[in-house]
């Protein structure tokens, strides 16, 4: 039993960020050290059960199955309750509990980066290179107000640690990944510092050819992406940090679900952050950040696929949207009484967005580069917020918070495209709108026995419509959806977390009512010209509700042997129309069995997904719409890892070992892409995939 608990302790220590957060949720990111003797990094096939209410934390650099993630959406796949809507090989959209798009906030070191593409080629996670981060935290539910407005389903935090160096030190981290279908990734990071200053340099690159599904059908899915980051920090004393950093990245990606590919995903970023912890008095910490993000995206029908004229696009068409986001936040963490009965975090945040676009229907005669960029939309939002924890006793507490967001959006479009060739005068040209939207929550938490906690809370979040809901859709009655109402979610969340020496488990349940849920519907008939009709994509408000649950278990049942299991389910209804709410994932279960010693491990993953019969044809969200029912599937994967010394680890896997041909229920519809086989209804997942990853740390 002693050795059993010892190895489980090691096993927990490999999730150091996780434990740090669990034991000191107030002190974020102080240590994330992995430097012990030889200690194998376990292959993550399912994210660890929650240790604190509503939070799932993972290490984006840990070896994972399926093949280690190359973008931010894939990095979330292991978390129960998350699904990813596939479009091709990269840039899928993450969905939490059936809620996609801006219902799930994505913050990169506290910064918003919203995509530029009106057709949603670039969700925020398309600009995430997971290995460049130290930690990913998913916070479920409208149960926090610290991380920006409108996160009605939850928020994902991609974060880096910014520790002060106690003595001069240099750390080098690198990784190489190779896999089937020409997959190859490189990652190198150097962090060096001494007590007063530090510097960080990091580069990532990932590329793949088109993959094949289990039937040997080639899917348009090739991509190449890279990023580079530099940061300089000043830490004059233990309680002060100032960091200036910059990121540039770019990429290109083929899509299997549409008539264009993404030939440019350029990002430029500049960021300044400061943190001060006085060490005495009621102010524990004050932190501030300012950021600039610019996204420049190009999509076309000729650079990544053989050009083929079509009725919709007879020429070499290209579209070049861009978005600039400027924002910042100031947050104070207070400890108003010396006995620590109270903790209070309060602050303000701001963000402004400017979106522009330029298009051409024939780039060979009328190149888009020679055109002016035309501003079509601006958004600004200013929020004030406060969140407090009141300890009622040693073992129970109340957590509560509220925020108020003042939104302003302006419509600059003179005309609205109605299909590829036509356009109409914009009835809301020059209009602006303002909204003041409150959000709030209240939660009770109780540590009812050692290692076990229960919680229950109610939260309300009001979400302003995003760019895709206001500007890239029509409404039912107009070519402009600029009048779409804000969405109001009221949700009950409850759950249990448990941890002993050999068992870690969590159960979360939720139920909500969503008033004015923003539903996106395709193929909506509208009168066109003298006679016929045309099919429009519209945004409209309906009332909805959903409920669901996630359960996770990690059980060290015998020395070296671990069983991992998770189940997630959700059921959504469109109350206005008495039909299922669209784009809800089916019941899913995962079972993993692994054997690990200090230096090697072998493991397996069985992932089973049920059929989905509840659907609403052509309805959905800004990412995708329901295509019909889907059948269930089971996929089996195998992995092994070897760590000969503390500097190197080699991990390898076979994903979809039986080469099953299948598609996820939440997927974009397959499209005919020139040079590729006839499409399937949904974009099929990859067939058997072999991969290997070499990690090194010095
Ligand atoms: Cu695009």
XYZ file of C-alpha atoms and ligand atoms in Angstrom:
699
model
C 0.000 0.000 0.000
C 2.876 2.313 0.783
C 4.416 1.987 -2.665
C 0.974 2.301 -4.156
C 0.350 5.632 -2.541
C 3.881 6.694 -3.384
C 3.434 6.123 -7.071
C 0.045 7.798 -7.030
C 1.623 10.801 -5.380
C 4.180 10.896 -8.193
C 1.416 10.573 -10.651
C -0.375 13.540 -9.175
C 2.838 15.505 -9.085
C 3.141 15.161 -12.843
C 0.106 17.404 -12.930
C 1.852 19.983 -10.805
C -0.110 22.935 -12.119
C -3.223 21.035 -11.311
C -2.295 20.393 -7.704
C -1.036 23.931 -7.224
C -4.371 25.234 -8.342
C -6.248 22.798 -6.216
C -4.433 23.625 -3.026
C -4.045 27.345 -3.589
C -6.676 28.554 -5.997
C -5.933 32.076 -4.895
C -2.253 31.998 -5.815
C -2.170 31.332 -9.491
C 0.832 30.015 -11.246
C 3.615 30.165 -8.743
C 5.301 26.928 -9.545
C 5.079 24.477 -12.331
C 8.192 22.454 -11.797
C 8.609 19.000 -13.207
C 12.225 18.597 -12.256
C 12.371 15.479 -10.209
C 14.351 12.376 -10.949
C 13.163 10.258 -13.823
C 9.453 10.687 -13.764
C 7.355 9.627 -16.671
C 4.859 12.076 -18.125
C 1.684 10.108 -18.485
C -0.120 9.957 -21.795
C -3.295 11.959 -21.337
C -6.241 10.132 -22.861
C -8.834 11.906 -20.767
C -8.415 15.056 -18.700
C -8.125 14.473 -14.949
C -11.347 14.757 -12.973
C -11.995 18.216 -11.515
C -10.236 18.948 -8.247
C -12.030 22.187 -7.600
C -15.620 22.986 -8.494
C -16.292 23.508 -12.202
C -12.603 23.611 -13.183
C -10.674 21.202 -15.382
C -6.951 21.817 -15.734
C -4.600 20.174 -18.225
C -0.975 20.463 -19.275
C -0.936 21.299 -23.004
C 2.597 19.897 -23.338
C 1.840 16.500 -21.872
C 1.799 13.666 -24.393
C -1.801 12.960 -25.319
C -3.913 10.582 -27.333
C -5.227 11.075 -29.973
C -2.082 12.578 -31.565
C -0.838 15.579 -29.559
C -2.888 18.672 -30.362
C -1.748 21.192 -32.964
C -4.334 23.882 -32.208
C -6.354 25.193 -29.295
C -9.535 23.252 -30.058
C -7.729 19.900 -30.241
C -6.013 20.702 -26.953
C -9.449 20.654 -25.259
C -10.605 17.333 -26.721
C -9.669 15.285 -23.674
C -12.049 17.225 -21.405
C -15.418 15.600 -20.742
C -18.166 17.844 -22.136
C -16.051 19.223 -25.004
C -16.660 18.375 -28.672
C -14.887 19.800 -31.709
C -16.668 20.703 -34.958
C -14.389 19.520 -37.761
C -13.842 21.535 -40.960
C -10.658 19.898 -42.250
C -7.311 19.138 -40.616
C -7.141 22.161 -38.310
C -9.132 25.176 -37.039
C -12.091 23.167 -35.683
C -14.450 24.906 -33.255
C -14.693 23.757 -29.631
C -18.176 23.176 -28.173
C -18.872 22.899 -24.426
C -22.093 21.145 -23.419
C -23.594 21.831 -26.855
C -22.724 25.550 -26.729
C -20.372 26.905 -29.405
C -18.921 30.178 -30.634
C -18.729 33.092 -28.215
C -20.766 31.197 -25.590
C -17.407 29.608 -24.738
C -14.878 32.371 -24.103
C -11.264 31.723 -25.096
C -8.562 33.816 -23.422
C -4.873 33.651 -24.316
C -2.960 34.907 -21.276
C -5.993 37.031 -20.486
C -6.333 38.411 -24.012
C -9.210 38.137 -26.449
C -8.454 37.287 -30.000
C -11.540 36.954 -32.134
C -11.187 35.712 -35.665
C -11.642 37.745 -38.815
C -13.358 35.232 -41.096
C -17.070 35.835 -41.684
C -17.339 32.125 -42.536
C -15.704 31.093 -39.274
C -12.508 29.594 -40.659
C -10.614 31.060 -37.727
C -12.133 30.570 -34.272
C -9.973 32.005 -31.452
C -8.425 28.554 -30.988
C -7.051 28.741 -34.553
C -4.527 31.225 -33.166
C -3.497 28.962 -30.284
C -0.311 26.889 -30.424
C -0.826 24.663 -27.375
C 2.805 23.786 -26.681
C 3.535 27.484 -26.179
C 1.395 27.455 -22.991
C 1.988 25.979 -19.538
C -1.583 25.317 -18.532
C -5.141 25.152 -19.862
C -8.051 25.731 -17.487
C -11.670 25.166 -18.437
C -14.154 26.901 -16.127
C -17.657 25.543 -16.709
C -20.881 27.426 -16.299
C -21.695 31.108 -15.798
C -19.898 30.789 -12.446
C -17.133 33.374 -12.729
C -17.193 37.029 -13.778
C -13.438 37.694 -13.814
C -12.752 36.611 -17.386
C -14.672 38.994 -19.582
C -18.270 39.372 -20.746
C -20.760 36.865 -22.073
C -19.100 33.537 -21.225
C -22.481 31.885 -20.785
C -21.329 28.257 -21.213
C -17.854 28.671 -19.777
C -14.398 30.037 -20.455
C -11.062 28.496 -21.417
C -7.841 30.060 -20.142
C -4.602 29.328 -21.994
C -1.899 30.556 -19.637
C 1.817 30.811 -19.121
C 3.610 30.921 -15.806
C 5.595 34.008 -14.970
C 7.704 33.003 -11.983
C 10.491 35.058 -10.483
C 13.900 33.405 -10.771
C 15.479 32.870 -7.375
C 18.890 32.318 -9.012
C 20.252 32.506 -12.564
C 18.831 29.629 -14.580
C 18.130 28.570 -18.143
C 15.494 26.067 -19.203
C 15.206 24.624 -22.669
C 12.109 22.706 -23.676
C 11.647 21.092 -27.052
C 9.451 18.605 -28.818
C 9.304 16.873 -32.172
C 6.211 15.056 -33.403
C 5.872 12.935 -36.525
C 2.844 11.043 -37.689
C 0.895 9.506 -40.540
C -0.176 11.688 -43.470
C 2.998 13.744 -43.300
C 2.314 15.200 -39.879
C 5.361 16.919 -38.433
C 5.641 19.399 -35.557
C 8.578 21.211 -34.024
C 8.653 23.188 -30.807
C 11.528 24.914 -29.035
C 11.441 27.253 -26.079
C 14.245 28.893 -24.131
C 13.540 30.560 -20.807
C 16.436 32.250 -19.088
C 16.568 34.605 -16.173
C 18.060 35.793 -12.959
C 16.326 37.383 -9.980
C 15.793 40.794 -11.593
C 15.123 40.040 -15.267
C 14.154 37.200 -17.549
C 13.750 36.516 -21.250
C 11.767 33.921 -23.155
C 11.908 32.873 -26.793
C 9.651 30.236 -28.315
C 8.856 28.918 -31.756
C 6.317 26.368 -32.945
C 5.597 24.861 -36.316
C 3.085 22.187 -37.282
C 2.204 20.754 -40.676
C 0.274 17.889 -42.194
C -0.708 16.596 -45.608
C -4.302 15.649 -46.391
C -5.356 12.709 -44.236
C -7.384 9.679 -45.284
C -10.470 8.413 -43.505
C -10.929 4.747 -42.567
C -12.148 3.938 -46.088
C -9.018 5.403 -47.686
C -10.856 8.490 -48.920
C -8.562 11.541 -49.052
C -10.012 14.530 -47.167
C -8.998 18.118 -48.059
C -7.277 18.875 -44.770
C -3.604 19.795 -45.247
C -2.229 22.656 -43.199
C 0.890 24.409 -42.066
C 1.049 26.757 -39.089
C 3.849 28.461 -37.172
C 4.254 30.914 -34.323
C 7.080 32.831 -32.657
C 7.047 34.562 -29.310
C 9.486 36.740 -27.392
C 9.038 38.060 -23.873
C 11.101 40.199 -21.541
C 10.330 40.423 -17.871
C 11.471 42.693 -15.074
C 11.133 41.430 -11.497
C 12.886 43.994 -9.276
C 11.556 42.304 -6.135
C 9.579 39.219 -5.201
C 6.276 41.077 -5.394
C 6.688 42.927 -8.696
C 6.491 41.800 -12.289
C 6.438 43.747 -15.540
C 6.425 41.800 -18.804
C 6.491 42.940 -22.416
C 5.826 40.261 -25.011
C 5.057 39.866 -28.676
C 3.724 37.043 -30.819
C 3.651 36.672 -34.583
C 2.076 33.693 -36.280
C 0.675 32.610 -39.619
C -0.739 29.559 -41.327
C -2.682 28.079 -44.170
C -5.329 25.388 -44.107
C -7.355 23.359 -46.608
C -11.046 22.875 -45.795
C -13.185 19.871 -46.687
C -16.499 21.588 -45.935
C -16.584 24.613 -48.243
C -15.637 26.153 -51.558
C -12.594 28.033 -50.254
C -9.426 27.391 -48.267
C -7.631 29.638 -45.817
C -4.361 30.826 -47.354
C -3.405 33.306 -44.635
C -4.010 33.433 -40.863
C -1.551 36.114 -39.808
C -1.545 37.402 -36.256
C 0.493 40.196 -34.731
C 0.380 40.751 -31.009
C 1.903 43.098 -28.477
C 1.227 42.740 -24.806
C 2.223 44.502 -21.612
C 1.398 43.141 -18.191
C 2.252 44.170 -14.651
C 1.642 42.612 -11.261
C 2.336 43.975 -7.805
C 1.894 42.130 -4.500
C 2.559 44.500 -1.594
C 2.818 41.620 0.868
C 1.048 43.507 3.662
C -2.258 45.291 4.067
C -5.582 44.390 2.570
C -4.336 44.471 -1.035
C -2.934 41.052 -1.873
C -2.228 41.790 -5.497
C -2.952 44.291 -8.237
C -2.512 43.211 -11.819
C -3.016 44.971 -15.126
C -2.614 44.084 -18.760
C -2.861 45.887 -22.066
C -2.898 44.108 -25.399
C -3.045 44.637 -29.132
C -4.069 41.821 -31.471
C -4.333 42.102 -35.245
C -5.589 39.268 -37.412
C -5.212 39.327 -41.194
C -6.931 36.439 -42.964
C -7.219 35.480 -46.628
C -9.441 32.779 -48.114
C -9.634 31.858 -51.765
C -10.599 29.110 -54.188
C -7.286 28.783 -56.044
C -4.129 28.754 -53.918
C -4.570 25.476 -51.993
C -6.764 23.567 -54.468
C -6.877 23.338 -58.267
C -8.965 26.290 -59.453
C -12.249 25.156 -60.953
C -14.896 27.674 -62.061
C -18.349 27.117 -60.583
C -21.732 28.777 -60.975
C -21.267 30.465 -57.600
C -17.639 31.446 -58.201
C -16.789 31.652 -61.900
C -13.481 33.429 -61.191
C -10.527 33.221 -58.818
C -12.347 34.613 -55.813
C -10.642 35.850 -52.669
C -11.742 37.525 -49.467
C -9.419 39.337 -47.079
C -11.027 40.246 -43.745
C -9.002 41.660 -40.894
C -9.726 42.471 -37.279
C -7.946 44.609 -34.756
C -8.592 44.137 -31.061
C -7.290 46.455 -28.351
C -8.048 45.739 -24.735
C -6.960 45.566 -21.167
C -7.919 44.765 -17.624
C -7.128 45.952 -14.121
C -7.798 43.538 -11.277
C -7.271 43.950 -7.540
C -7.284 40.979 -5.167
C -8.177 42.053 -1.672
C -8.112 40.362 1.684
C -10.319 42.701 3.721
C -9.942 40.927 7.077
C -6.823 39.522 8.671
C -8.515 36.239 9.521
C -9.005 35.554 5.805
C -12.724 35.053 6.115
C -13.189 37.236 3.068
C -11.474 37.364 -0.303
C -12.523 39.908 -2.883
C -11.436 40.392 -6.498
C -12.649 43.484 -8.288
C -11.735 45.270 -11.458
C -12.580 46.633 -14.838
C -11.923 45.448 -18.371
C -12.221 47.007 -21.804
C -12.073 45.826 -25.366
C -12.547 47.425 -28.765
C -12.777 45.603 -32.078
C -12.595 46.932 -35.603
C -13.444 44.591 -38.466
C -12.745 45.276 -42.125
C -12.948 43.324 -45.353
C -12.038 43.485 -49.031
C -13.116 40.982 -51.672
C -12.583 40.153 -55.280
C -14.526 37.885 -57.605
C -11.514 37.521 -59.912
C -8.087 37.963 -58.401
C -6.308 37.616 -61.758
C -7.935 40.725 -63.240
C -8.825 42.597 -60.064
C -6.460 41.570 -57.236
C -7.770 42.078 -53.706
C -4.433 43.555 -52.653
C -5.037 46.595 -54.846
C -8.377 47.329 -53.165
C -9.146 49.440 -50.141
C -10.051 47.664 -46.927
C -13.587 48.669 -45.965
C -14.621 48.894 -42.350
C -17.874 46.978 -41.786
C -18.204 46.719 -37.996
C -16.939 48.033 -34.686
C -17.616 46.746 -31.174
C -16.590 48.191 -27.842
C -17.337 46.814 -24.403
C -16.433 48.119 -20.968
C -17.065 45.948 -17.934
C -16.873 46.339 -14.171
C -16.880 43.279 -11.972
C -16.392 41.957 -8.454
C -16.180 38.427 -7.143
C -16.020 37.459 -3.465
C -15.396 34.339 -1.420
C -16.797 34.293 2.092
C -15.569 31.460 4.305
C -18.382 30.456 6.643
C -16.239 27.898 8.480
C -13.154 25.764 7.917
C -15.109 23.573 5.544
C -17.667 25.688 3.747
C -17.858 28.933 1.824
C -19.975 31.066 -0.460
C -18.606 32.382 -3.741
C -20.492 35.158 -5.487
C -19.890 37.743 -8.177
C -21.459 40.213 -10.546
C -20.461 42.199 -13.588
C -22.008 44.863 -15.763
C -20.985 45.277 -19.386
C -21.666 48.345 -21.498
C -21.663 47.326 -25.172
C -21.701 49.436 -28.284
C -21.761 48.134 -31.853
C -21.909 50.049 -35.106
C -22.864 48.880 -38.579
C -20.778 50.479 -41.366
C -21.972 48.289 -44.241
C -23.608 50.201 -47.085
C -24.651 46.987 -48.817
C -25.196 43.384 -47.766
C -24.206 40.472 -49.995
C -27.174 38.202 -50.712
C -25.325 35.188 -52.035
C -22.116 35.222 -54.045
C -23.267 37.495 -56.847
C -26.108 39.677 -55.558
C -26.246 42.440 -52.999
C -28.861 44.661 -51.368
C -28.878 48.064 -49.690
C -28.217 47.652 -45.967
C -31.277 48.883 -44.033
C -29.170 49.325 -40.871
C -26.250 51.179 -42.515
C -24.800 53.691 -40.091
C -26.880 52.383 -37.191
C -25.371 51.820 -33.805
C -26.754 50.104 -30.747
C -25.980 50.097 -27.054
C -26.713 47.533 -24.361
C -25.978 47.336 -20.663
C -25.843 43.662 -19.780
C -25.530 42.289 -16.230
C -24.192 38.872 -15.248
C -24.056 37.371 -11.765
C -23.730 34.118 -9.841
C -23.926 32.643 -6.351
C -22.398 29.304 -5.322
C -22.113 27.312 -2.119
C -19.164 24.945 -1.609
C -18.712 22.442 1.199
C -15.728 20.183 1.976
C -17.926 17.586 3.556
C -15.190 15.061 4.275
C -11.420 14.824 3.646
C -10.798 14.934 -0.090
C -14.456 15.387 -0.949
C -16.314 18.579 -1.813
C -19.796 19.365 -3.004
C -21.032 22.546 -4.625
C -24.206 24.043 -6.022
C -24.732 27.386 -7.671
C -26.935 29.475 -9.842
C -25.623 31.859 -12.473
C -26.981 34.298 -15.002
C -25.045 35.589 -18.001
C -26.144 38.027 -20.686
C -24.276 37.749 -23.955
C -24.190 40.448 -26.614
C -24.470 39.035 -30.180
C -21.054 38.560 -31.788
C -19.793 39.640 -35.215
C -21.080 36.454 -36.848
C -24.549 36.857 -35.354
C -24.924 40.575 -36.162
C -22.962 41.031 -39.379
C -22.423 37.834 -41.317
C -26.053 36.637 -41.202
C -29.428 38.021 -42.262
C -32.536 38.139 -40.088
C -35.839 36.446 -40.913
C -37.348 39.719 -42.127
C -34.380 41.789 -43.292
C -31.021 41.364 -45.019
C -29.455 42.729 -41.829
C -29.372 40.865 -38.503
C -28.130 43.967 -36.680
C -31.282 43.888 -34.509
C -30.579 40.425 -33.023
C -31.305 40.569 -29.300
C -28.751 39.647 -26.580
C -28.936 36.103 -25.215
C -29.758 35.519 -21.524
C -28.681 32.284 -19.842
C -29.784 31.263 -16.352
C -28.094 28.076 -15.213
C -27.977 25.789 -12.200
C -24.673 23.970 -11.661
C -23.900 21.358 -9.014
C -21.356 18.640 -8.476
C -19.028 16.561 -6.357
C -15.258 16.272 -6.430
C -13.405 13.514 -4.612
C -9.790 12.584 -4.171
C -8.129 9.863 -2.134
C -4.738 8.215 -2.503
C -6.016 5.925 -5.229
C -9.177 7.501 -6.572
C -9.875 10.846 -8.141
C -13.415 11.468 -9.311
C -15.782 14.251 -10.200
C -19.409 14.597 -11.168
C -20.966 17.766 -12.582
C -24.595 18.385 -13.510
C -26.248 21.458 -14.977
C -29.621 22.690 -16.213
C -30.393 26.007 -17.875
C -32.982 28.216 -19.516
C -31.723 30.403 -22.330
C -33.990 33.280 -23.279
C -33.461 34.756 -26.731
C -31.001 32.005 -27.653
C -29.428 33.107 -30.944
C -30.206 30.353 -33.418
C -28.550 30.288 -36.842
C -30.608 28.717 -39.594
C -29.456 27.952 -43.139
C -31.542 27.456 -46.295
C -34.150 29.891 -44.993
C -36.417 30.754 -47.981
C -36.697 34.421 -48.881
C -38.355 36.065 -51.878
C -35.916 36.988 -54.610
C -36.522 39.150 -57.661
C -39.760 38.949 -59.618
C -40.490 35.312 -58.992
C -38.247 32.765 -57.291
C -36.890 32.429 -53.831
C -33.353 32.359 -52.542
C -31.925 30.536 -49.547
C -30.527 32.777 -46.822
C -28.641 32.097 -43.594
C -30.358 33.933 -40.793
C -29.930 34.683 -37.092
C -33.041 34.734 -34.911
C -33.903 34.571 -31.235
C -35.724 31.578 -29.713
C -36.130 30.356 -26.136
C -34.153 27.225 -25.296
C -33.182 24.978 -22.424
C -30.569 22.303 -21.904
C -29.369 19.988 -19.191
C -26.555 17.517 -18.890
C -23.795 15.942 -16.898
C -20.132 14.953 -16.979
C -18.531 12.297 -14.786
C -14.832 11.460 -14.632
C -12.868 8.845 -12.717
C -9.192 8.027 -12.397
C -8.562 4.943 -10.268
C -5.185 3.449 -9.370
C -6.577 -0.016 -8.708
C -3.332 -1.931 -8.365
C 0.317 -0.941 -8.325
C 1.050 0.694 -11.681
C -2.423 0.064 -13.076
C -4.792 2.971 -13.707
C -8.317 2.981 -15.012
C -9.562 6.255 -16.490
C -13.208 6.693 -17.374
C -15.465 9.567 -18.327
C -19.025 10.022 -19.527
C -20.703 13.152 -20.850
C -24.264 13.812 -21.908
C -26.401 16.789 -22.810
C -29.950 17.315 -24.012
C -31.153 20.604 -25.453
C -34.603 21.793 -26.475
C -35.862 24.685 -28.556
C -38.841 25.679 -26.404
C -40.233 28.190 -28.882
C -40.622 25.552 -31.579
C -40.974 22.449 -29.358
C -38.169 20.600 -31.099
C -34.639 19.528 -30.219
C -32.062 22.283 -29.906
C -29.581 21.915 -32.758
C -25.878 21.041 -32.560
C -26.009 18.983 -29.375
C -23.404 16.219 -29.054
C -24.524 12.622 -28.394
C -23.781 10.604 -25.261
C -20.081 9.839 -25.107
C -17.930 7.572 -22.941
C -14.214 6.979 -22.652
C -12.391 4.133 -20.989
C -8.633 3.975 -20.629
C -6.470 1.307 -19.069
C -2.773 1.856 -18.525
C 0.205 0.334 -16.787
C 3.064 2.598 -15.784
C 6.404 2.267 -14.056
C 8.756 5.158 -13.330
C 10.292 4.927 -16.805
C 7.763 3.408 -19.178
C 4.055 2.938 -19.725
C 1.595 1.279 -22.037
C -2.022 2.279 -22.376
C -5.219 2.014 -24.329
C -8.215 4.193 -24.998
C -11.679 3.084 -26.011
C -13.961 5.941 -27.021
C -17.612 5.150 -27.634
C -20.149 7.636 -28.933
C -23.857 6.887 -29.164
C -26.087 7.646 -32.126
C -27.838 11.017 -32.130
C -31.484 11.017 -33.193
C -32.337 14.413 -31.753
C -31.581 17.047 -34.357
C -33.035 20.154 -36.028
C -32.163 20.137 -39.711
C -30.385 23.295 -40.941
C -30.403 24.848 -37.479
C -27.380 25.470 -35.313
C -24.829 28.100 -34.394
C -22.292 30.340 -36.120
C -20.064 27.318 -36.741
C -22.341 24.563 -38.002
C -25.895 23.352 -38.496
C -27.536 19.977 -38.025
C -27.246 17.654 -41.007
C -29.555 14.914 -39.722
C -29.223 11.936 -37.392
C -25.862 10.249 -36.918
C -24.802 6.718 -36.044
C -22.666 5.778 -33.086
C -19.110 4.485 -33.221
C -16.324 3.033 -31.113
C -12.679 3.867 -31.703
C -9.783 2.021 -30.094
C -6.344 3.584 -29.669
C -3.063 2.379 -28.130
C -0.081 4.212 -26.704
C 3.308 3.675 -25.093
C 5.869 5.939 -23.458
C 9.491 5.602 -22.397
C 11.569 7.977 -20.345
C 15.185 6.764 -20.229
C 16.388 9.760 -18.191
C 15.058 13.021 -16.881
C 15.817 14.928 -20.092
C 14.095 12.821 -22.697
C 10.753 11.164 -23.185
C 9.564 9.252 -26.216
C 5.835 8.663 -26.654
C 4.117 6.831 -29.494
C 0.579 5.933 -30.366
C -1.762 4.307 -32.821
C -5.019 6.257 -33.039
C -8.079 4.555 -34.503
C -6.136 1.275 -34.519
C -8.909 -0.626 -36.330
C -9.037 2.012 -39.104
C -12.732 2.634 -38.574
C -14.450 5.056 -40.997
C -16.613 7.457 -38.984
C -17.643 11.068 -38.437
C -18.563 12.980 -35.314
C -22.185 14.096 -35.006
C -20.972 17.678 -34.559
C -19.158 18.201 -37.827
C -19.396 20.458 -40.798
C -20.975 18.957 -43.916
C -18.589 17.609 -46.546
C -18.276 19.715 -49.727
C -17.092 18.845 -53.215
C -13.468 20.029 -53.383
C -11.798 19.996 -56.794
C -9.174 17.257 -56.995
C -10.756 15.222 -54.172
C -13.179 12.267 -54.055
C -16.937 12.817 -53.726
C -17.729 14.241 -50.279
C -19.328 12.387 -47.370
C -22.318 13.887 -45.514
C -20.063 14.910 -42.627
C -16.314 15.484 -42.760
C -14.953 12.062 -41.802
C -12.378 11.712 -39.026
C -8.848 10.404 -39.770
C -8.269 6.693 -40.319
C -5.515 4.750 -38.555
C -2.858 7.245 -37.492
C 0.596 6.320 -36.227
C 2.547 8.965 -34.394
C 5.576 9.522 -32.197
C 6.595 12.457 -30.041
C 9.991 13.191 -28.573
C 10.083 15.632 -25.656
C 13.191 17.094 -24.149
C 13.842 19.323 -21.163
C 17.189 20.790 -20.057
Cu -12.111 32.624 -44.154
